[in-house]
Amino acid sequence: MDFIPANESPVFIKGFRWYTWLLFKRRFHKVWLRQDYYPKKESKTVYYLNHHSWWDGLVPFLLNEFRFHQQARALMEDTQMKKYPLFQKIGAFSINRDDRRQAITSLRYAVNSFEREQASLFIYPEGTITPPGLDMNFEGGLAWLYGKLHNVDFVPIGIYMHTIRHDKPELHLHVGKSDQIGQLKSGAKLTHHFEERLNTILDDLRTTAGFDDTNFEPFA
């Protein structure tokens, strides 16, 4: 399948913003947010997220439109891009994980996207939807991007849904602090570092979500 680039439509984004807001309001009893990272005007950011459900594909758009306000793009599996072409209009572009050459083309496109001011990228490093509760098992794309991007923040985002308190699900989102990588250099060590960061956030969400909202604020 040929590479599908992002093709943002400001008019479509404006309308889809409120559709997405109402969709989350209708489908979830409440959306909660813990935000430990606030991008500055000059910030450029890679956000990496877990991927346990269909809803995860809309979380980046919701966060960017109402909290981050960056020029956001997102990597999306090529088969899903073909199935949901509307995502191209809000900044998604395709990646073929089964073809290394095509995958590198997508990652290079991601790097070039950071030539824009206030650029950001959302990536699901596991590459596909995975069962909740398992430890992260990232592919190498996130570490590859870290090696190519400079003066860019890398920020984990945990997504957790539950029905502990209501028949309709609640959604808890935790935007972590920017990574402090230190002297890690090898791809394997970087990948493990990113996995551990997101695992820690998800473990905390599984422990507190639905029981203690002290560090969260209502999002929707």
PDB file of C-alpha atoms in Angstrom:
ATOM      1  CA  MET A   1       0.000   0.000   0.000  1.00  0.00           C
ATOM      2  CA  ASP A   2       1.347   3.436  -0.931  1.00  0.00           C
ATOM      3  CA  PHE A   3       2.334   5.906   1.775  1.00  0.00           C
ATOM      4  CA  ILE A   4      -0.523   8.246   2.786  1.00  0.00           C
ATOM      5  CA  PRO A   5       0.692  11.703   3.922  1.00  0.00           C
ATOM      6  CA  ALA A   6      -1.123  14.022   6.283  1.00  0.00           C
ATOM      7  CA  ASN A   7      -3.449  16.478   4.565  1.00  0.00           C
ATOM      8  CA  GLU A   8      -4.735  18.787   7.274  1.00  0.00           C
ATOM      9  CA  SER A   9      -7.951  20.698   6.640  1.00  0.00           C
ATOM     10  CA  PRO A  10      -8.440  23.658   9.035  1.00  0.00           C
ATOM     11  CA  VAL A  11     -12.160  23.780   8.226  1.00  0.00           C
ATOM     12  CA  PHE A  12     -12.601  20.056   8.896  1.00  0.00           C
ATOM     13  CA  ILE A  13     -10.538  20.260  12.098  1.00  0.00           C
ATOM     14  CA  LYS A  14     -12.707  23.084  13.429  1.00  0.00           C
ATOM     15  CA  GLY A  15     -15.899  21.093  12.958  1.00  0.00           C
ATOM     16  CA  PHE A  16     -14.418  17.781  14.054  1.00  0.00           C
ATOM     17  CA  ARG A  17     -13.161  19.386  17.277  1.00  0.00           C
ATOM     18  CA  TRP A  18     -16.678  19.865  18.609  1.00  0.00           C
ATOM     19  CA  TYR A  19     -17.930  16.570  17.229  1.00  0.00           C
ATOM     20  CA  THR A  20     -15.155  14.794  19.131  1.00  0.00           C
ATOM     21  CA  TRP A  21     -15.870  16.745  22.313  1.00  0.00           C
ATOM     22  CA  LEU A  22     -19.563  15.822  22.193  1.00  0.00           C
ATOM     23  CA  LEU A  23     -18.729  12.206  21.340  1.00  0.00           C
ATOM     24  CA  PHE A  24     -16.592  11.824  24.462  1.00  0.00           C
ATOM     25  CA  LYS A  25     -19.221  13.592  26.578  1.00  0.00           C
ATOM     26  CA  ARG A  26     -21.888  11.204  25.322  1.00  0.00           C
ATOM     27  CA  ARG A  27     -19.971   7.922  25.477  1.00  0.00           C
ATOM     28  CA  PHE A  28     -18.145   8.383  28.808  1.00  0.00           C
ATOM     29  CA  HIS A  29     -19.571   9.151  32.211  1.00  0.00           C
ATOM     30  CA  LYS A  30     -16.589  11.440  32.747  1.00  0.00           C
ATOM     31  CA  VAL A  31     -13.156  12.078  31.276  1.00  0.00           C
ATOM     32  CA  TRP A  32     -10.420  12.843  33.810  1.00  0.00           C
ATOM     33  CA  LEU A  33      -7.021  14.404  33.142  1.00  0.00           C
ATOM     34  CA  ARG A  34      -3.782  14.585  35.076  1.00  0.00           C
ATOM     35  CA  GLN A  35      -1.439  16.901  33.187  1.00  0.00           C
ATOM     36  CA  ASP A  36       2.198  17.109  34.282  1.00  0.00           C
ATOM     37  CA  TYR A  37       3.503  18.503  30.960  1.00  0.00           C
ATOM     38  CA  TYR A  38       2.523  21.881  29.520  1.00  0.00           C
ATOM     39  CA  PRO A  39       4.148  22.647  26.158  1.00  0.00           C
ATOM     40  CA  LYS A  40       5.554  26.141  25.850  1.00  0.00           C
ATOM     41  CA  LYS A  41       5.138  28.283  22.756  1.00  0.00           C
ATOM     42  CA  GLU A  42       8.527  27.171  21.455  1.00  0.00           C
ATOM     43  CA  SER A  43       8.090  23.500  22.448  1.00  0.00           C
ATOM     44  CA  LYS A  44       8.203  20.625  20.008  1.00  0.00           C
ATOM     45  CA  THR A  45       6.988  17.311  21.360  1.00  0.00           C
ATOM     46  CA  VAL A  46       6.740  13.595  20.691  1.00  0.00           C
ATOM     47  CA  TYR A  47       3.927  12.038  22.721  1.00  0.00           C
ATOM     48  CA  TYR A  48       3.898   8.248  23.088  1.00  0.00           C
ATOM     49  CA  LEU A  49       0.772   6.420  24.230  1.00  0.00           C
ATOM     50  CA  ASN A  50      -0.544   2.950  25.016  1.00  0.00           C
ATOM     51  CA  HIS A  51      -3.086   1.521  22.567  1.00  0.00           C
ATOM     52  CA  HIS A  52      -5.759  -0.702  24.117  1.00  0.00           C
ATOM     53  CA  SER A  53      -8.947   0.404  22.351  1.00  0.00           C
ATOM     54  CA  TRP A  54     -10.466   2.131  19.329  1.00  0.00           C
ATOM     55  CA  TRP A  55     -10.947   5.288  21.421  1.00  0.00           C
ATOM     56  CA  ASP A  56      -7.204   5.804  21.725  1.00  0.00           C
ATOM     57  CA  GLY A  57      -7.122   7.096  18.149  1.00  0.00           C
ATOM     58  CA  LEU A  58      -9.192  10.143  19.111  1.00  0.00           C
ATOM     59  CA  VAL A  59      -7.442  10.939  22.408  1.00  0.00           C
ATOM     60  CA  PRO A  60      -4.518  12.805  20.737  1.00  0.00           C
ATOM     61  CA  PHE A  61      -6.907  15.021  18.793  1.00  0.00           C
ATOM     62  CA  LEU A  62      -8.912  15.813  21.921  1.00  0.00           C
ATOM     63  CA  LEU A  63      -5.808  16.655  23.944  1.00  0.00           C
ATOM     64  CA  ASN A  64      -4.210  18.756  21.258  1.00  0.00           C
ATOM     65  CA  GLU A  65      -7.293  20.790  20.418  1.00  0.00           C
ATOM     66  CA  PHE A  66      -8.202  21.613  24.005  1.00  0.00           C
ATOM     67  CA  ARG A  67      -4.879  21.489  25.890  1.00  0.00           C
ATOM     68  CA  PHE A  68      -1.673  21.421  23.857  1.00  0.00           C
ATOM     69  CA  HIS A  69      -2.539  23.637  20.840  1.00  0.00           C
ATOM     70  CA  GLN A  70       0.409  22.442  18.760  1.00  0.00           C
ATOM     71  CA  GLN A  71       0.709  21.543  15.082  1.00  0.00           C
ATOM     72  CA  ALA A  72       0.044  17.884  15.708  1.00  0.00           C
ATOM     73  CA  ARG A  73       0.467  14.852  13.509  1.00  0.00           C
ATOM     74  CA  ALA A  74       0.111  11.152  14.267  1.00  0.00           C
ATOM     75  CA  LEU A  75       1.372   7.846  12.932  1.00  0.00           C
ATOM     76  CA  MET A  76      -1.435   5.460  11.980  1.00  0.00           C
ATOM     77  CA  GLU A  77      -1.347   1.957  10.553  1.00  0.00           C
ATOM     78  CA  ASP A  78      -1.868   2.072   6.793  1.00  0.00           C
ATOM     79  CA  THR A  79      -4.805  -0.365   6.855  1.00  0.00           C
ATOM     80  CA  GLN A  80      -6.587   1.849   9.391  1.00  0.00           C
ATOM     81  CA  MET A  81      -5.816   4.976   7.358  1.00  0.00           C
ATOM     82  CA  LYS A  82      -7.479   3.366   4.364  1.00  0.00           C
ATOM     83  CA  LYS A  83     -10.478   2.403   6.504  1.00  0.00           C
ATOM     84  CA  TYR A  84     -10.795   5.832   8.172  1.00  0.00           C
ATOM     85  CA  PRO A  85      -9.535   8.409   5.616  1.00  0.00           C
ATOM     86  CA  LEU A  86     -10.903  11.292   7.696  1.00  0.00           C
ATOM     87  CA  PHE A  87      -7.873  10.958  10.000  1.00  0.00           C
ATOM     88  CA  GLN A  88      -5.697  12.257   7.147  1.00  0.00           C
ATOM     89  CA  LYS A  89      -7.551  15.575   7.453  1.00  0.00           C
ATOM     90  CA  ILE A  90      -6.637  15.945  11.133  1.00  0.00           C
ATOM     91  CA  GLY A  91      -2.936  15.206  10.669  1.00  0.00           C
ATOM     92  CA  ALA A  92      -2.518  11.424  10.573  1.00  0.00           C
ATOM     93  CA  PHE A  93      -0.160   9.759   8.115  1.00  0.00           C
ATOM     94  CA  SER A  94       0.373   6.094   7.376  1.00  0.00           C
ATOM     95  CA  ILE A  95       2.985   3.560   8.380  1.00  0.00           C
ATOM     96  CA  ASN A  96       3.386   0.016   7.063  1.00  0.00           C
ATOM     97  CA  ARG A  97       4.944  -1.924   9.927  1.00  0.00           C
ATOM     98  CA  ASP A  98       5.368  -5.051   7.797  1.00  0.00           C
ATOM     99  CA  ASP A  99       7.683  -3.360   5.292  1.00  0.00           C
ATOM    100  CA  ARG A 100      10.854  -1.924   6.830  1.00  0.00           C
ATOM    101  CA  ARG A 101      11.590   0.346   3.877  1.00  0.00           C
ATOM    102  CA  GLN A 102       8.109   1.856   3.937  1.00  0.00           C
ATOM    103  CA  ALA A 103       8.238   2.175   7.723  1.00  0.00           C
ATOM    104  CA  ILE A 104      11.476   4.196   7.469  1.00  0.00           C
ATOM    105  CA  THR A 105       9.806   6.420   4.858  1.00  0.00           C
ATOM    106  CA  SER A 106       7.044   7.190   7.366  1.00  0.00           C
ATOM    107  CA  LEU A 107       9.498   7.859  10.179  1.00  0.00           C
ATOM    108  CA  ARG A 108      11.511  10.225   7.982  1.00  0.00           C
ATOM    109  CA  TYR A 109       8.287  12.020   7.113  1.00  0.00           C
ATOM    110  CA  ALA A 110       7.680  12.344  10.861  1.00  0.00           C
ATOM    111  CA  VAL A 111      11.135  13.869  11.361  1.00  0.00           C
ATOM    112  CA  ASN A 112      10.567  16.351   8.532  1.00  0.00           C
ATOM    113  CA  SER A 113       7.274  17.355  10.147  1.00  0.00           C
ATOM    114  CA  PHE A 114       9.283  18.890  12.987  1.00  0.00           C
ATOM    115  CA  GLU A 115      10.523  21.621  10.693  1.00  0.00           C
ATOM    116  CA  ARG A 116       7.183  23.304  11.421  1.00  0.00           C
ATOM    117  CA  GLU A 117       6.818  25.626  14.412  1.00  0.00           C
ATOM    118  CA  GLN A 118       5.161  24.130  17.508  1.00  0.00           C
ATOM    119  CA  ALA A 119       5.221  20.720  15.858  1.00  0.00           C
ATOM    120  CA  SER A 120       4.182  17.595  17.712  1.00  0.00           C
ATOM    121  CA  LEU A 121       3.773  13.913  16.955  1.00  0.00           C
ATOM    122  CA  PHE A 122       1.636  11.223  18.578  1.00  0.00           C
ATOM    123  CA  ILE A 123       2.898   7.664  18.308  1.00  0.00           C
ATOM    124  CA  TYR A 124       1.733   4.280  19.629  1.00  0.00           C
ATOM    125  CA  PRO A 125       5.083   2.473  19.998  1.00  0.00           C
ATOM    126  CA  GLU A 126       3.550  -1.002  20.304  1.00  0.00           C
ATOM    127  CA  GLY A 127       2.345  -0.551  16.737  1.00  0.00           C
ATOM    128  CA  THR A 128      -1.089  -2.091  17.203  1.00  0.00           C
ATOM    129  CA  ILE A 129      -3.931  -2.516  19.710  1.00  0.00           C
ATOM    130  CA  THR A 130      -2.803  -4.731  22.598  1.00  0.00           C
ATOM    131  CA  PRO A 131      -4.652  -6.240  25.603  1.00  0.00           C
ATOM    132  CA  PRO A 132      -4.634  -4.030  28.711  1.00  0.00           C
ATOM    133  CA  GLY A 133      -2.668  -5.141  31.736  1.00  0.00           C
ATOM    134  CA  LEU A 134       0.377  -6.437  29.874  1.00  0.00           C
ATOM    135  CA  ASP A 135       3.798  -4.816  30.112  1.00  0.00           C
ATOM    136  CA  MET A 136       4.735  -2.556  27.221  1.00  0.00           C
ATOM    137  CA  ASN A 137       6.562  -4.160  24.295  1.00  0.00           C
ATOM    138  CA  PHE A 138       7.642  -1.294  22.046  1.00  0.00           C
ATOM    139  CA  GLU A 139       8.893  -1.563  18.506  1.00  0.00           C
ATOM    140  CA  GLY A 140      12.026   0.419  17.640  1.00  0.00           C
ATOM    141  CA  GLY A 141      10.454   3.453  15.959  1.00  0.00           C
ATOM    142  CA  LEU A 142      10.303   5.655  19.048  1.00  0.00           C
ATOM    143  CA  ALA A 143      13.995   5.180  19.862  1.00  0.00           C
ATOM    144  CA  TRP A 144      14.845   5.790  16.196  1.00  0.00           C
ATOM    145  CA  LEU A 145      12.976   9.102  16.304  1.00  0.00           C
ATOM    146  CA  TYR A 146      14.789  10.103  19.488  1.00  0.00           C
ATOM    147  CA  GLY A 147      18.106   9.632  17.719  1.00  0.00           C
ATOM    148  CA  LYS A 148      17.038  11.892  14.839  1.00  0.00           C
ATOM    149  CA  LEU A 149      15.276  14.683  16.731  1.00  0.00           C
ATOM    150  CA  HIS A 150      17.038  17.298  18.835  1.00  0.00           C
ATOM    151  CA  ASN A 151      15.546  19.813  21.286  1.00  0.00           C
ATOM    152  CA  VAL A 152      12.290  17.865  21.194  1.00  0.00           C
ATOM    153  CA  ASP A 153      10.456  16.763  24.341  1.00  0.00           C
ATOM    154  CA  PHE A 154       9.425  13.104  24.652  1.00  0.00           C
ATOM    155  CA  VAL A 155       6.320  12.744  26.806  1.00  0.00           C
ATOM    156  CA  PRO A 156       4.376   9.607  27.849  1.00  0.00           C
ATOM    157  CA  ILE A 157       0.572   9.570  27.966  1.00  0.00           C
ATOM    158  CA  GLY A 158      -1.322   6.829  29.776  1.00  0.00           C
ATOM    159  CA  ILE A 159      -4.896   5.970  28.752  1.00  0.00           C
ATOM    160  CA  TYR A 160      -7.101   3.924  31.082  1.00  0.00           C
ATOM    161  CA  MET A 161     -10.828   3.163  30.904  1.00  0.00           C
ATOM    162  CA  HIS A 162     -12.895   1.521  33.632  1.00  0.00           C
ATOM    163  CA  THR A 163     -16.446   0.942  34.911  1.00  0.00           C
ATOM    164  CA  ILE A 164     -15.643   0.841  38.623  1.00  0.00           C
ATOM    165  CA  ARG A 165     -18.143   3.514  39.679  1.00  0.00           C
ATOM    166  CA  HIS A 166     -20.715   3.682  36.874  1.00  0.00           C
ATOM    167  CA  ASP A 167     -22.303   1.583  34.166  1.00  0.00           C
ATOM    168  CA  LYS A 168     -20.901   3.999  31.581  1.00  0.00           C
ATOM    169  CA  PRO A 169     -17.091   3.931  31.414  1.00  0.00           C
ATOM    170  CA  GLU A 170     -14.849   6.631  32.810  1.00  0.00           C
ATOM    171  CA  LEU A 171     -11.671   7.614  31.003  1.00  0.00           C
ATOM    172  CA  HIS A 172      -8.525   8.598  32.910  1.00  0.00           C
ATOM    173  CA  LEU A 173      -5.674  10.280  31.014  1.00  0.00           C
ATOM    174  CA  HIS A 174      -2.268  10.990  32.516  1.00  0.00           C
ATOM    175  CA  VAL A 175       0.132  13.208  30.595  1.00  0.00           C
ATOM    176  CA  GLY A 176       3.503  12.567  32.202  1.00  0.00           C
ATOM    177  CA  LYS A 177       6.506  14.844  32.546  1.00  0.00           C
ATOM    178  CA  SER A 178       9.031  15.219  29.748  1.00  0.00           C
ATOM    179  CA  ASP A 179      11.566  12.380  29.698  1.00  0.00           C
ATOM    180  CA  GLN A 180      15.002  12.903  31.203  1.00  0.00           C
ATOM    181  CA  ILE A 181      17.020  10.523  29.066  1.00  0.00           C
ATOM    182  CA  GLY A 182      20.505  11.145  30.459  1.00  0.00           C
ATOM    183  CA  GLN A 183      23.312   9.136  28.865  1.00  0.00           C
ATOM    184  CA  LEU A 184      21.209   6.359  27.338  1.00  0.00           C
ATOM    185  CA  LYS A 185      22.362   5.856  23.766  1.00  0.00           C
ATOM    186  CA  SER A 186      21.623   2.393  22.404  1.00  0.00           C
ATOM    187  CA  GLY A 187      18.281   1.728  20.757  1.00  0.00           C
ATOM    188  CA  ALA A 188      17.494  -1.191  23.074  1.00  0.00           C
ATOM    189  CA  LYS A 189      18.205   0.831  26.229  1.00  0.00           C
ATOM    190  CA  LEU A 190      16.165   3.768  24.956  1.00  0.00           C
ATOM    191  CA  THR A 191      13.254   1.497  24.084  1.00  0.00           C
ATOM    192  CA  HIS A 192      13.381  -0.087  27.546  1.00  0.00           C
ATOM    193  CA  HIS A 193      13.461   3.367  29.161  1.00  0.00           C
ATOM    194  CA  PHE A 194      10.357   4.480  27.256  1.00  0.00           C
ATOM    195  CA  GLU A 195       8.573   1.211  28.084  1.00  0.00           C
ATOM    196  CA  GLU A 196       9.306   1.625  31.778  1.00  0.00           C
ATOM    197  CA  ARG A 197       8.063   5.212  31.826  1.00  0.00           C
ATOM    198  CA  LEU A 198       4.722   4.311  30.300  1.00  0.00           C
ATOM    199  CA  ASN A 199       4.426   1.128  32.366  1.00  0.00           C
ATOM    200  CA  THR A 200       4.864   3.180  35.541  1.00  0.00           C
ATOM    201  CA  ILE A 201       2.132   5.614  34.515  1.00  0.00           C
ATOM    202  CA  LEU A 202      -0.269   2.798  33.598  1.00  0.00           C
ATOM    203  CA  ASP A 203       0.430   0.928  36.851  1.00  0.00           C
ATOM    204  CA  ASP A 204      -0.433   4.090  38.767  1.00  0.00           C
ATOM    205  CA  LEU A 205      -3.622   4.572  36.751  1.00  0.00           C
ATOM    206  CA  ARG A 206      -4.739   1.007  37.396  1.00  0.00           C
ATOM    207  CA  THR A 207      -4.193   1.568  41.117  1.00  0.00           C
ATOM    208  CA  THR A 208      -5.834   4.989  41.526  1.00  0.00           C
ATOM    209  CA  ALA A 209      -8.379   5.481  38.705  1.00  0.00           C
ATOM    210  CA  GLY A 210     -11.886   5.144  40.080  1.00  0.00           C
ATOM    211  CA  PHE A 211     -10.654   5.257  43.672  1.00  0.00           C
ATOM    212  CA  ASP A 212      -8.701   8.505  44.109  1.00  0.00           C
ATOM    213  CA  ASP A 213      -9.209  11.542  41.864  1.00  0.00           C
ATOM    214  CA  THR A 214      -6.953  13.836  43.908  1.00  0.00           C
ATOM    215  CA  ASN A 215      -4.460  14.479  41.107  1.00  0.00           C
ATOM    216  CA  PHE A 216      -7.032  14.628  38.308  1.00  0.00           C
ATOM    217  CA  GLU A 217      -9.318  17.320  36.978  1.00  0.00           C
ATOM    218  CA  PRO A 218     -12.528  16.814  34.979  1.00  0.00           C
ATOM    219  CA  PHE A 219     -11.828  17.112  31.261  1.00  0.00           C
ATOM    220  CA  ALA A 220     -15.294  16.368  29.907  1.00  0.00           C
TER     221      ALA A 220
END
